[in-house]
């Protein structure tokens, strides 16, 4: 596609429910990142994929958070038993692999509200 | 530990005046440096990057940034601000030895007044 696509754009869920957030990266981009942006805060790294593998999961806040990527393309971030502190904008980004000098392109984000 | 600092939460400038948004970083080895802009309810949009070479890099929308290795800074600049430049600006660094993540600053809100 022309850009990174995320769905849904907004999600309101009840505390304790599970949610799935989807990211469709730019075609051909093998690197994929998830970040979280809380209100008034900077960007918090969650996880990095290279192809279907996740060599860096160091930012996942707890075992309620998981992510997968299939076919070297679409990625899903799953939050189980959501808590109010999970409310944030979840941003996905992709980049071409190769060198660290490659910029990442971001989607518009999914705004998650846990009530 | 790797870190990026944007010391100003907010920068106010008048339209037509030059603007500077500051960024300093702490990273082992040589870094790759980036600036992103975020408009309300949007994702981050890439502006420019420093990889190597000339310390002054030019990017989108007339923005430029100057890499200063001795001061570990990468300040964003524009000679003449526009009201439409009002947005949230993020500096990011990526260590040469670790491509796994971008380290972002906390962001600086730029307000350009007519």
PDB file of C-alpha atoms in Angstrom:
ATOM      1  CA  UNK A   1       0.000   0.000   0.000  1.00  0.00           C
ATOM      2  CA  UNK A   2       0.917   3.646  -0.148  1.00  0.00           C
ATOM      3  CA  UNK A   3       1.504   3.945   3.570  1.00  0.00           C
ATOM      4  CA  UNK A   4       1.300   2.136   6.876  1.00  0.00           C
ATOM      5  CA  UNK A   5      -2.298   1.296   7.663  1.00  0.00           C
ATOM      6  CA  UNK A   6      -3.619   0.657  11.166  1.00  0.00           C
ATOM      7  CA  UNK A   7      -7.017  -0.551  12.257  1.00  0.00           C
ATOM      8  CA  UNK A   8      -9.191   0.240  13.993  1.00  0.00           C
ATOM      9  CA  UNK A   9      -8.462   3.942  14.247  1.00  0.00           C
ATOM     10  CA  UNK A  10     -10.344   4.088  17.543  1.00  0.00           C
ATOM     11  CA  UNK A  11     -11.237   1.360  20.006  1.00  0.00           C
ATOM     12  CA  UNK A  12     -13.192   1.650  23.216  1.00  0.00           C
ATOM     13  CA  UNK A  13     -13.189  -1.456  25.350  1.00  0.00           C
ATOM     14  CA  UNK A  14     -14.265  -2.467  28.815  1.00  0.00           C
ATOM     15  CA  UNK A  15     -11.682  -3.225  31.439  1.00  0.00           C
ATOM     16  CA  UNK A  16     -10.809  -6.909  31.399  1.00  0.00           C
ATOM     17  CA  UNK A  17     -11.594  -7.488  27.725  1.00  0.00           C
ATOM     18  CA  UNK A  18      -9.028  -8.514  25.128  1.00  0.00           C
ATOM     19  CA  UNK A  19      -8.248  -6.314  22.130  1.00  0.00           C
ATOM     20  CA  UNK A  20      -6.411  -6.820  18.856  1.00  0.00           C
ATOM     21  CA  UNK A  21      -4.757  -3.997  16.983  1.00  0.00           C
ATOM     22  CA  UNK A  22      -3.724  -4.469  13.384  1.00  0.00           C
ATOM     23  CA  UNK A  23      -0.890  -3.004  11.359  1.00  0.00           C
ATOM     24  CA  UNK A  24      -0.413  -3.343   7.616  1.00  0.00           C
ATOM     25  CA  UNK A  25       3.086  -2.082   6.743  1.00  0.00           C
ATOM     26  CA  UNK A  26       4.358  -0.624   3.520  1.00  0.00           C
ATOM     27  CA  UNK A  27       4.835  -3.354   0.948  1.00  0.00           C
ATOM     28  CA  UNK A  28       8.389  -4.664   0.945  1.00  0.00           C
ATOM     29  CA  UNK A  29       9.282  -3.280   4.366  1.00  0.00           C
ATOM     30  CA  UNK A  30      10.747  -6.091   6.402  1.00  0.00           C
ATOM     31  CA  UNK A  31      11.205  -4.146   9.646  1.00  0.00           C
ATOM     32  CA  UNK A  32       8.135  -3.353  11.747  1.00  0.00           C
ATOM     33  CA  UNK A  33       7.857  -1.538  15.065  1.00  0.00           C
ATOM     34  CA  UNK A  34       5.129  -0.966  17.635  1.00  0.00           C
ATOM     35  CA  UNK A  35       5.225   2.078  19.874  1.00  0.00           C
ATOM     36  CA  UNK A  36       2.832   3.440  22.475  1.00  0.00           C
ATOM     37  CA  UNK A  37       2.102   7.114  23.005  1.00  0.00           C
ATOM     38  CA  UNK A  38       0.298   8.058  26.169  1.00  0.00           C
ATOM     39  CA  UNK A  39      -1.345  11.451  26.573  1.00  0.00           C
ATOM     40  CA  UNK A  40       1.315  14.095  27.015  1.00  0.00           C
ATOM     41  CA  UNK A  41       4.086  11.544  26.839  1.00  0.00           C
ATOM     42  CA  UNK A  42       6.704  10.617  24.318  1.00  0.00           C
ATOM     43  CA  UNK A  43       6.891   7.382  22.388  1.00  0.00           C
ATOM     44  CA  UNK A  44       7.459   4.166  24.275  1.00  0.00           C
ATOM     45  CA  UNK A  45       9.000   1.292  22.318  1.00  0.00           C
ATOM     46  CA  UNK A  46       7.106  -1.990  22.529  1.00  0.00           C
ATOM     47  CA  UNK A  47       8.455  -4.502  20.024  1.00  0.00           C
ATOM     48  CA  UNK A  48      10.499  -4.846  16.835  1.00  0.00           C
ATOM     49  CA  UNK A  49      10.007  -7.378  14.051  1.00  0.00           C
ATOM     50  CA  UNK A  50      12.448  -8.337  11.359  1.00  0.00           C
ATOM     51  CA  UNK A  51      10.424 -10.428   8.977  1.00  0.00           C
ATOM     52  CA  UNK A  52       8.269 -12.702  11.123  1.00  0.00           C
ATOM     53  CA  UNK A  53      10.750 -12.818  13.976  1.00  0.00           C
ATOM     54  CA  UNK A  54      10.771 -10.493  16.953  1.00  0.00           C
ATOM     55  CA  UNK A  55      14.391 -10.102  18.045  1.00  0.00           C
ATOM     56  CA  UNK A  56      13.488  -7.320  20.454  1.00  0.00           C
ATOM     57  CA  UNK A  57      10.431  -7.593  22.673  1.00  0.00           C
ATOM     58  CA  UNK A  58      12.012  -5.650  25.493  1.00  0.00           C
ATOM     59  CA  UNK A  59       9.371  -2.928  25.563  1.00  0.00           C
ATOM     60  CA  UNK A  60       6.295  -5.077  26.123  1.00  0.00           C
ATOM     61  CA  UNK A  61       4.988  -3.867  29.511  1.00  0.00           C
ATOM     62  CA  UNK A  62       3.684  -7.178  30.787  1.00  0.00           C
ATOM     63  CA  UNK A  63       2.745 -10.680  29.726  1.00  0.00           C
ATOM     64  CA  UNK A  64      -0.723  -9.372  28.867  1.00  0.00           C
ATOM     65  CA  UNK A  65       0.861  -7.892  25.751  1.00  0.00           C
ATOM     66  CA  UNK A  66       1.833 -10.009  22.765  1.00  0.00           C
ATOM     67  CA  UNK A  67       2.391  -9.481  19.076  1.00  0.00           C
ATOM     68  CA  UNK A  68       2.852 -11.535  16.000  1.00  0.00           C
ATOM     69  CA  UNK A  69       3.619 -10.980  12.388  1.00  0.00           C
ATOM     70  CA  UNK A  70       2.720 -13.302   9.569  1.00  0.00           C
ATOM     71  CA  UNK A  71       3.929 -13.558   6.000  1.00  0.00           C
ATOM     72  CA  UNK A  72       6.453 -10.849   6.682  1.00  0.00           C
ATOM     73  CA  UNK A  73       3.614  -8.384   6.411  1.00  0.00           C
ATOM     74  CA  UNK A  74       0.622  -7.804   8.680  1.00  0.00           C
ATOM     75  CA  UNK A  75       1.210  -7.568  12.408  1.00  0.00           C
ATOM     76  CA  UNK A  76      -1.256  -7.884  15.264  1.00  0.00           C
ATOM     77  CA  UNK A  77      -0.731  -6.500  18.748  1.00  0.00           C
ATOM     78  CA  UNK A  78      -2.915  -8.228  21.319  1.00  0.00           C
ATOM     79  CA  UNK A  79      -3.632  -6.915  24.784  1.00  0.00           C
ATOM     80  CA  UNK A  80      -5.321  -9.359  27.130  1.00  0.00           C
ATOM     81  CA  UNK A  81      -7.386  -8.402  30.152  1.00  0.00           C
ATOM     82  CA  UNK A  82      -7.088  -4.708  29.376  1.00  0.00           C
ATOM     83  CA  UNK A  83      -6.508  -2.249  32.179  1.00  0.00           C
ATOM     84  CA  UNK A  84      -7.175   1.493  32.277  1.00  0.00           C
ATOM     85  CA  UNK A  85      -3.458   2.205  32.173  1.00  0.00           C
ATOM     86  CA  UNK A  86      -3.382   0.570  28.734  1.00  0.00           C
ATOM     87  CA  UNK A  87      -5.294   3.549  27.331  1.00  0.00           C
ATOM     88  CA  UNK A  88      -2.998   5.206  24.794  1.00  0.00           C
ATOM     89  CA  UNK A  89      -2.368   5.638  21.102  1.00  0.00           C
ATOM     90  CA  UNK A  90      -0.641   2.609  19.644  1.00  0.00           C
ATOM     91  CA  UNK A  91       1.563   3.442  16.696  1.00  0.00           C
ATOM     92  CA  UNK A  92       2.987   1.061  14.144  1.00  0.00           C
ATOM     93  CA  UNK A  93       5.898   1.863  11.863  1.00  0.00           C
ATOM     94  CA  UNK A  94       7.771   0.046   9.132  1.00  0.00           C
ATOM     95  CA  UNK A  95      11.065   0.493   7.350  1.00  0.00           C
ATOM     96  CA  UNK A  96      13.227  -1.169   4.792  1.00  0.00           C
ATOM     97  CA  UNK A  97      15.783  -3.461   6.340  1.00  0.00           C
ATOM     98  CA  UNK A  98      19.460  -3.034   5.873  1.00  0.00           C
ATOM     99  CA  UNK A  99      20.961  -0.231   7.827  1.00  0.00           C
ATOM    100  CA  UNK A 100      20.129   1.823  10.861  1.00  0.00           C
ATOM    101  CA  UNK A 101      20.069   4.920   8.732  1.00  0.00           C
ATOM    102  CA  UNK A 102      16.752   3.972   7.230  1.00  0.00           C
ATOM    103  CA  UNK A 103      13.849   6.031   8.435  1.00  0.00           C
ATOM    104  CA  UNK A 104      10.630   4.484   9.661  1.00  0.00           C
ATOM    105  CA  UNK A 105       7.205   5.384   8.334  1.00  0.00           C
ATOM    106  CA  UNK A 106       4.365   5.564  10.829  1.00  0.00           C
ATOM    107  CA  UNK A 107       0.708   4.751  10.602  1.00  0.00           C
ATOM    108  CA  UNK A 108      -1.935   7.062  12.010  1.00  0.00           C
ATOM    109  CA  UNK A 109      -2.287   4.978  15.125  1.00  0.00           C
ATOM    110  CA  UNK A 110      -5.033   3.243  17.044  1.00  0.00           C
ATOM    111  CA  UNK A 111      -6.456   5.212  19.952  1.00  0.00           C
ATOM    112  CA  UNK A 112      -7.349   2.702  22.658  1.00  0.00           C
ATOM    113  CA  UNK A 113      -9.602   3.742  25.500  1.00  0.00           C
ATOM    114  CA  UNK A 114     -10.241   1.308  28.340  1.00  0.00           C
ATOM    115  CA  UNK A 115     -13.326   2.172  30.400  1.00  0.00           C
TER     116      UNK A 115
ATOM    117  CA  UNK B   1      21.812   3.941  28.426  1.00  0.00           C
ATOM    118  CA  UNK B   2      20.595   5.611  25.286  1.00  0.00           C
ATOM    119  CA  UNK B   3      18.532   8.762  25.629  1.00  0.00           C
ATOM    120  CA  UNK B   4      17.251  11.772  23.766  1.00  0.00           C
ATOM    121  CA  UNK B   5      16.451  15.077  25.415  1.00  0.00           C
ATOM    122  CA  UNK B   6      14.241  17.815  24.091  1.00  0.00           C
ATOM    123  CA  UNK B   7      14.640  20.456  26.783  1.00  0.00           C
ATOM    124  CA  UNK B   8      11.715  22.626  25.712  1.00  0.00           C
ATOM    125  CA  UNK B   9       8.169  21.357  26.069  1.00  0.00           C
ATOM    126  CA  UNK B  10       6.979  24.279  23.966  1.00  0.00           C
ATOM    127  CA  UNK B  11       8.481  26.808  21.578  1.00  0.00           C
ATOM    128  CA  UNK B  12       6.622  29.953  20.541  1.00  0.00           C
ATOM    129  CA  UNK B  13       7.633  31.967  17.500  1.00  0.00           C
ATOM    130  CA  UNK B  14       6.035  34.594  15.304  1.00  0.00           C
ATOM    131  CA  UNK B  15       5.332  33.778  11.694  1.00  0.00           C
ATOM    132  CA  UNK B  16       8.225  34.811   9.487  1.00  0.00           C
ATOM    133  CA  UNK B  17      10.786  34.517  12.274  1.00  0.00           C
ATOM    134  CA  UNK B  18      13.428  31.778  12.398  1.00  0.00           C
ATOM    135  CA  UNK B  19      12.727  28.807  14.622  1.00  0.00           C
ATOM    136  CA  UNK B  20      14.913  26.334  16.484  1.00  0.00           C
ATOM    137  CA  UNK B  21      13.783  23.189  18.246  1.00  0.00           C
ATOM    138  CA  UNK B  22      16.524  21.708  20.390  1.00  0.00           C
ATOM    139  CA  UNK B  23      17.620  18.098  20.717  1.00  0.00           C
ATOM    140  CA  UNK B  24      20.546  16.508  22.514  1.00  0.00           C
ATOM    141  CA  UNK B  25      21.320  12.832  22.723  1.00  0.00           C
ATOM    142  CA  UNK B  26      23.360  10.299  24.629  1.00  0.00           C
ATOM    143  CA  UNK B  27      24.275   7.122  22.796  1.00  0.00           C
ATOM    144  CA  UNK B  28      27.253   4.820  22.595  1.00  0.00           C
ATOM    145  CA  UNK B  29      29.138   5.152  19.353  1.00  0.00           C
ATOM    146  CA  UNK B  30      27.990   7.131  16.364  1.00  0.00           C
ATOM    147  CA  UNK B  31      24.271   7.643  16.031  1.00  0.00           C
ATOM    148  CA  UNK B  32      21.791   7.993  13.267  1.00  0.00           C
ATOM    149  CA  UNK B  33      19.564  11.009  14.001  1.00  0.00           C
ATOM    150  CA  UNK B  34      16.043  11.798  12.865  1.00  0.00           C
ATOM    151  CA  UNK B  35      13.337  14.428  13.177  1.00  0.00           C
ATOM    152  CA  UNK B  36       9.649  13.664  12.945  1.00  0.00           C
ATOM    153  CA  UNK B  37       6.589  15.916  13.056  1.00  0.00           C
ATOM    154  CA  UNK B  38       3.159  14.975  14.395  1.00  0.00           C
ATOM    155  CA  UNK B  39       0.016  16.898  13.531  1.00  0.00           C
ATOM    156  CA  UNK B  40      -3.082  16.470  15.748  1.00  0.00           C
ATOM    157  CA  UNK B  41      -4.618  12.997  15.589  1.00  0.00           C
ATOM    158  CA  UNK B  42      -2.042  11.856  13.075  1.00  0.00           C
ATOM    159  CA  UNK B  43       0.940   9.545  13.122  1.00  0.00           C
ATOM    160  CA  UNK B  44       4.512  10.734  12.933  1.00  0.00           C
ATOM    161  CA  UNK B  45       5.798  12.095   9.646  1.00  0.00           C
ATOM    162  CA  UNK B  46       9.484  11.878   8.734  1.00  0.00           C
ATOM    163  CA  UNK B  47      11.216  15.245   8.227  1.00  0.00           C
ATOM    164  CA  UNK B  48      14.926  14.598   7.867  1.00  0.00           C
ATOM    165  CA  UNK B  49      17.858  12.507   9.033  1.00  0.00           C
ATOM    166  CA  UNK B  50      21.586  12.620   9.614  1.00  0.00           C
ATOM    167  CA  UNK B  51      23.596   9.581   8.614  1.00  0.00           C
ATOM    168  CA  UNK B  52      27.060  10.826   7.798  1.00  0.00           C
ATOM    169  CA  UNK B  53      28.789  13.609   5.908  1.00  0.00           C
ATOM    170  CA  UNK B  54      27.744  17.244   5.926  1.00  0.00           C
ATOM    171  CA  UNK B  55      26.653  18.323   9.379  1.00  0.00           C
ATOM    172  CA  UNK B  56      23.805  20.412   7.962  1.00  0.00           C
ATOM    173  CA  UNK B  57      21.025  18.312   6.537  1.00  0.00           C
ATOM    174  CA  UNK B  58      17.993  19.587   4.701  1.00  0.00           C
ATOM    175  CA  UNK B  59      14.575  17.995   4.777  1.00  0.00           C
ATOM    176  CA  UNK B  60      10.933  18.467   3.988  1.00  0.00           C
ATOM    177  CA  UNK B  61       9.008  21.743   4.155  1.00  0.00           C
ATOM    178  CA  UNK B  62      12.128  23.908   4.360  1.00  0.00           C
ATOM    179  CA  UNK B  63      13.384  22.384   7.601  1.00  0.00           C
ATOM    180  CA  UNK B  64      17.032  21.702   8.249  1.00  0.00           C
ATOM    181  CA  UNK B  65      19.032  20.357  11.163  1.00  0.00           C
ATOM    182  CA  UNK B  66      22.600  20.707  12.286  1.00  0.00           C
ATOM    183  CA  UNK B  67      24.546  17.808  13.732  1.00  0.00           C
ATOM    184  CA  UNK B  68      27.130  18.813  16.321  1.00  0.00           C
ATOM    185  CA  UNK B  69      29.162  15.852  17.490  1.00  0.00           C
ATOM    186  CA  UNK B  70      31.057  17.653  20.247  1.00  0.00           C
ATOM    187  CA  UNK B  71      27.835  18.961  21.781  1.00  0.00           C
ATOM    188  CA  UNK B  72      25.894  15.768  20.941  1.00  0.00           C
ATOM    189  CA  UNK B  73      23.118  17.918  19.524  1.00  0.00           C
ATOM    190  CA  UNK B  74      20.864  17.818  16.504  1.00  0.00           C
ATOM    191  CA  UNK B  75      18.789  20.990  16.552  1.00  0.00           C
ATOM    192  CA  UNK B  76      15.968  21.482  14.075  1.00  0.00           C
ATOM    193  CA  UNK B  77      15.798  24.835  12.319  1.00  0.00           C
ATOM    194  CA  UNK B  78      13.819  26.782   9.787  1.00  0.00           C
ATOM    195  CA  UNK B  79      14.697  30.261   8.533  1.00  0.00           C
ATOM    196  CA  UNK B  80      11.117  31.526   8.347  1.00  0.00           C
ATOM    197  CA  UNK B  81       8.305  29.900  10.316  1.00  0.00           C
ATOM    198  CA  UNK B  82       4.787  29.392   8.977  1.00  0.00           C
ATOM    199  CA  UNK B  83       1.593  29.101  11.003  1.00  0.00           C
ATOM    200  CA  UNK B  84       1.144  25.690   9.378  1.00  0.00           C
ATOM    201  CA  UNK B  85       4.401  24.529  11.019  1.00  0.00           C
ATOM    202  CA  UNK B  86       2.575  24.446  14.361  1.00  0.00           C
ATOM    203  CA  UNK B  87       2.757  20.823  15.499  1.00  0.00           C
ATOM    204  CA  UNK B  88       4.553  18.432  17.826  1.00  0.00           C
ATOM    205  CA  UNK B  89       8.153  17.673  16.892  1.00  0.00           C
ATOM    206  CA  UNK B  90      10.085  14.592  17.938  1.00  0.00           C
ATOM    207  CA  UNK B  91      13.802  13.974  17.771  1.00  0.00           C
ATOM    208  CA  UNK B  92      14.930  10.346  17.523  1.00  0.00           C
ATOM    209  CA  UNK B  93      18.233   8.512  17.637  1.00  0.00           C
ATOM    210  CA  UNK B  94      19.193   5.058  16.511  1.00  0.00           C
ATOM    211  CA  UNK B  95      22.534   3.620  17.613  1.00  0.00           C
ATOM    212  CA  UNK B  96      24.728   2.297  14.839  1.00  0.00           C
ATOM    213  CA  UNK B  97      25.147  -1.027  16.604  1.00  0.00           C
ATOM    214  CA  UNK B  98      21.468  -1.612  17.361  1.00  0.00           C
ATOM    215  CA  UNK B  99      18.856  -1.212  14.666  1.00  0.00           C
ATOM    216  CA  UNK B 100      16.099  -2.615  16.832  1.00  0.00           C
ATOM    217  CA  UNK B 101      14.550   0.613  17.916  1.00  0.00           C
ATOM    218  CA  UNK B 102      14.412   4.343  17.643  1.00  0.00           C
ATOM    219  CA  UNK B 103      14.830   6.253  20.898  1.00  0.00           C
ATOM    220  CA  UNK B 104      12.521   9.250  20.911  1.00  0.00           C
ATOM    221  CA  UNK B 105      12.608  12.489  22.829  1.00  0.00           C
ATOM    222  CA  UNK B 106       9.562  13.649  24.747  1.00  0.00           C
ATOM    223  CA  UNK B 107       8.508  16.036  22.000  1.00  0.00           C
ATOM    224  CA  UNK B 108       8.374  19.813  21.615  1.00  0.00           C
ATOM    225  CA  UNK B 109       5.184  21.637  20.780  1.00  0.00           C
ATOM    226  CA  UNK B 110       5.844  24.375  18.272  1.00  0.00           C
ATOM    227  CA  UNK B 111       3.390  27.257  18.198  1.00  0.00           C
ATOM    228  CA  UNK B 112       3.719  29.708  15.344  1.00  0.00           C
ATOM    229  CA  UNK B 113       1.578  32.806  15.791  1.00  0.00           C
ATOM    230  CA  UNK B 114       0.418  34.975  12.905  1.00  0.00           C
TER     231      UNK B 114
END
